[in-house]
XYZ file of C-alpha atoms in Angstrom:
218
model
C -11.643 -122.810 46.953
C -7.964 -121.594 47.547
C -5.844 -120.295 44.493
C -2.178 -120.331 44.041
C -0.240 -117.565 43.750
C 1.204 -117.032 40.333
C 4.603 -115.737 40.052
C 5.445 -112.563 37.874
C 7.847 -114.942 35.890
C 5.094 -117.286 34.971
C 3.113 -114.023 33.548
C 6.298 -112.674 31.871
C 6.866 -116.361 30.111
C 3.093 -116.488 29.004
C 3.470 -112.603 27.514
C 6.239 -113.810 25.365
C 4.114 -116.654 24.003
C 0.739 -114.880 23.959
C 0.242 -115.124 20.203
C 0.529 -118.896 20.530
C -2.590 -120.965 21.382
C -2.760 -121.080 25.058
C -3.421 -124.487 27.016
C -6.258 -124.857 29.373
C -4.040 -124.352 32.424
C -2.690 -121.154 30.790
C -5.817 -119.714 30.334
C -6.853 -120.599 34.008
C -3.813 -118.566 35.011
C -5.013 -115.687 33.218
C -8.500 -115.917 34.648
C -7.308 -116.442 38.173
C -4.936 -113.304 37.591
C -8.036 -111.261 36.428
C -10.164 -112.662 39.193
C -7.491 -111.720 41.714
C -7.861 -108.139 40.257
C -11.320 -108.276 40.315
C -11.816 -107.593 36.760
C -14.529 -110.372 36.134
C -15.499 -109.666 32.672
C -11.938 -110.685 31.588
C -11.677 -113.498 33.947
C -14.829 -115.038 32.803
C -13.947 -114.600 29.205
C -10.678 -116.535 29.836
C -12.456 -119.267 31.764
C -15.115 -119.650 29.285
C -12.264 -120.451 26.885
C -10.709 -123.218 29.131
C -14.260 -124.955 29.169
C -14.520 -124.705 25.518
C -11.683 -126.778 25.009
C -12.172 -129.191 28.101
C -15.800 -129.240 29.210
C -14.839 -131.489 32.231
C -11.777 -129.830 33.633
C -11.977 -129.856 37.482
C -10.057 -126.729 37.469
C -11.693 -124.776 34.914
C -15.331 -125.468 36.373
C -14.041 -124.757 39.802
C -12.380 -121.292 38.511
C -15.774 -120.461 36.490
C -17.744 -121.184 39.643
C -15.738 -118.847 41.521
C -16.171 -116.088 38.853
C -20.200 -116.631 38.668
C -20.230 -116.174 42.396
C -18.067 -113.241 42.389
C -20.405 -111.857 39.457
C -23.495 -112.535 41.725
C -24.697 -115.384 39.404
C -25.476 -117.872 42.259
C -27.744 -120.370 40.392
C -24.729 -120.524 37.649
C -22.335 -120.977 40.272
C -24.435 -123.684 42.140
C -24.530 -125.786 38.693
C -20.947 -125.762 38.276
C -20.338 -126.708 41.605
C -22.829 -129.557 41.353
C -21.084 -130.747 38.059
C -17.668 -130.804 39.828
C -19.567 -133.200 42.670
C -20.641 -135.333 39.740
C -17.425 -135.362 38.330
C -15.461 -136.144 41.457
C -17.735 -136.890 44.391
C -14.747 -137.965 46.724
C -12.073 -135.541 45.898
C -11.941 -132.216 47.231
C -14.171 -130.835 50.195
C -14.170 -126.984 49.162
C -17.077 -127.512 46.476
C -19.409 -129.203 49.444
C -18.793 -126.189 51.755
C -20.028 -123.938 48.640
C -22.720 -125.810 47.685
C -23.975 -125.828 51.499
C -23.768 -122.058 51.729
C -25.960 -121.817 48.493
C -28.357 -124.263 49.729
C -30.931 -124.757 52.468
C -32.522 -126.963 54.831
C -31.674 -130.834 54.697
C -29.843 -130.400 51.648
C -27.275 -127.730 52.893
C -26.607 -130.316 56.023
C -26.032 -133.280 53.696
C -23.766 -131.078 51.925
C -21.777 -129.866 54.883
C -21.521 -133.468 56.364
C -19.950 -134.682 53.048
C -17.581 -131.560 53.240
C -16.674 -132.643 56.743
C -15.915 -136.235 55.934
C -13.723 -135.315 53.225
C -11.832 -132.797 55.619
C -11.688 -135.217 58.299
C -9.738 -137.656 55.623
C -7.601 -134.895 54.404
C -6.779 -133.842 58.111
C -5.536 -137.122 59.218
C -3.544 -137.388 55.958
C -1.674 -133.905 56.595
C -1.270 -135.017 60.369
C 0.529 -138.140 59.087
C 2.767 -136.345 56.859
C 3.764 -133.840 59.448
C 6.284 -136.726 60.678
C 7.774 -136.655 57.274
C 8.043 -132.625 56.276
C 9.204 -131.750 52.919
C 10.795 -128.493 51.579
C 9.564 -129.085 47.856
C 8.038 -125.890 46.330
C 5.086 -127.922 45.560
C 4.522 -128.951 49.005
C 4.850 -125.493 50.258
C 2.204 -124.053 47.810
C 0.101 -127.046 48.933
C 0.139 -125.587 52.345
C -1.973 -122.780 51.481
C -4.710 -125.101 51.012
C -4.295 -127.262 54.286
C -7.207 -128.333 56.353
C -7.365 -127.015 59.765
C -9.341 -127.576 62.771
C -11.128 -124.205 62.334
C -12.390 -125.339 59.056
C -13.524 -128.525 60.583
C -15.400 -126.758 63.891
C -16.858 -124.116 61.435
C -18.674 -126.632 59.557
C -20.017 -128.150 62.792
C -21.090 -124.855 63.913
C -22.882 -124.214 60.729
C -24.935 -127.277 60.901
C -25.972 -126.489 64.269
C -27.344 -123.356 63.253
C -29.131 -124.809 60.639
C -31.063 -126.757 63.127
C -32.072 -123.582 64.901
C -33.330 -122.154 61.754
C -34.253 -123.679 58.453
C -34.725 -127.117 60.015
C -35.869 -125.853 63.766
C -39.467 -127.636 63.017
C -37.683 -130.792 62.558
C -38.066 -133.639 64.954
C -35.210 -133.733 67.512
C -33.808 -130.505 65.952
C -32.706 -129.565 69.540
C -31.049 -132.459 70.222
C -29.247 -132.864 66.787
C -27.898 -128.874 67.332
C -26.697 -129.813 70.539
C -25.171 -133.030 69.051
C -23.126 -130.531 66.260
C -22.330 -127.984 68.999
C -20.566 -130.871 71.038
C -18.602 -131.570 67.816
C -17.787 -128.119 67.254
C -16.377 -128.121 70.872
C -14.382 -131.336 70.406
C -12.850 -130.415 66.906
C -12.312 -126.541 67.669
C -8.846 -125.481 68.279
C -9.246 -122.195 70.192
C -6.610 -119.401 70.086
C -7.918 -116.346 72.268
C -5.489 -114.262 70.014
C -7.269 -115.092 66.820
C -10.266 -112.936 66.780
C -12.201 -115.102 64.086
C -11.861 -118.265 66.413
C -12.871 -116.354 69.263
C -16.108 -114.916 67.360
C -16.945 -118.649 66.475
C -16.530 -119.954 69.996
C -18.835 -117.104 71.253
C -21.542 -117.864 68.299
C -21.403 -121.681 69.498
C -21.896 -120.430 73.014
C -24.931 -118.166 72.196
C -26.537 -121.128 70.343
C -26.025 -123.169 73.089
C -27.470 -120.892 75.476
C -30.653 -120.544 72.964
C -30.968 -124.568 72.551
C -31.044 -124.595 76.601
C -33.647 -121.786 76.994
C -35.938 -123.403 74.081
C -35.566 -127.058 76.295
C -36.683 -125.184 79.329
C -39.663 -123.527 77.695
C -40.911 -127.007 75.958
């Protein structure tokens, strides 16, 4: 999930009060600072202190999950993302995208589908807010976590890929793959100047070609 950049002013203010007891959010600021610097052990210690204070803090669980991923502790990260789902199932799509990448088969598909559902809700909300732009600092920071058409189309492409790999033996796998590739095409916003978008489009074209070959050989 995206992390907000912390200003040096905030860091300086925290240093002045370092001897006092830190709040959960202050501990997480430190944890994210150390994570940004790839000082994982220090990041882990601050995130752990935050969770010791509030075991149900969504921010703390998300931060610790990111740290565990960077440390290579995949199962621990997955358990944390699952806790996030249990605590807040209908708010925030990123945890579902992460779980999908850590899962396989139909479980991964279901995580992607739930993530896409939440992304579409957020995307439509963003589209409505464009008519009433805000210049507040908070809104400007929130822009860094906006859902894009590329986010949505990438998820569709990932689902299609699962039906060519993990789920290739499932009944109607070829048609399901084609269906999600069609959704990818409908939702994608391709800009040839952006290499990643072009690469994703090419991947979808390659998969579509493979599906056609499989159909013709069956």
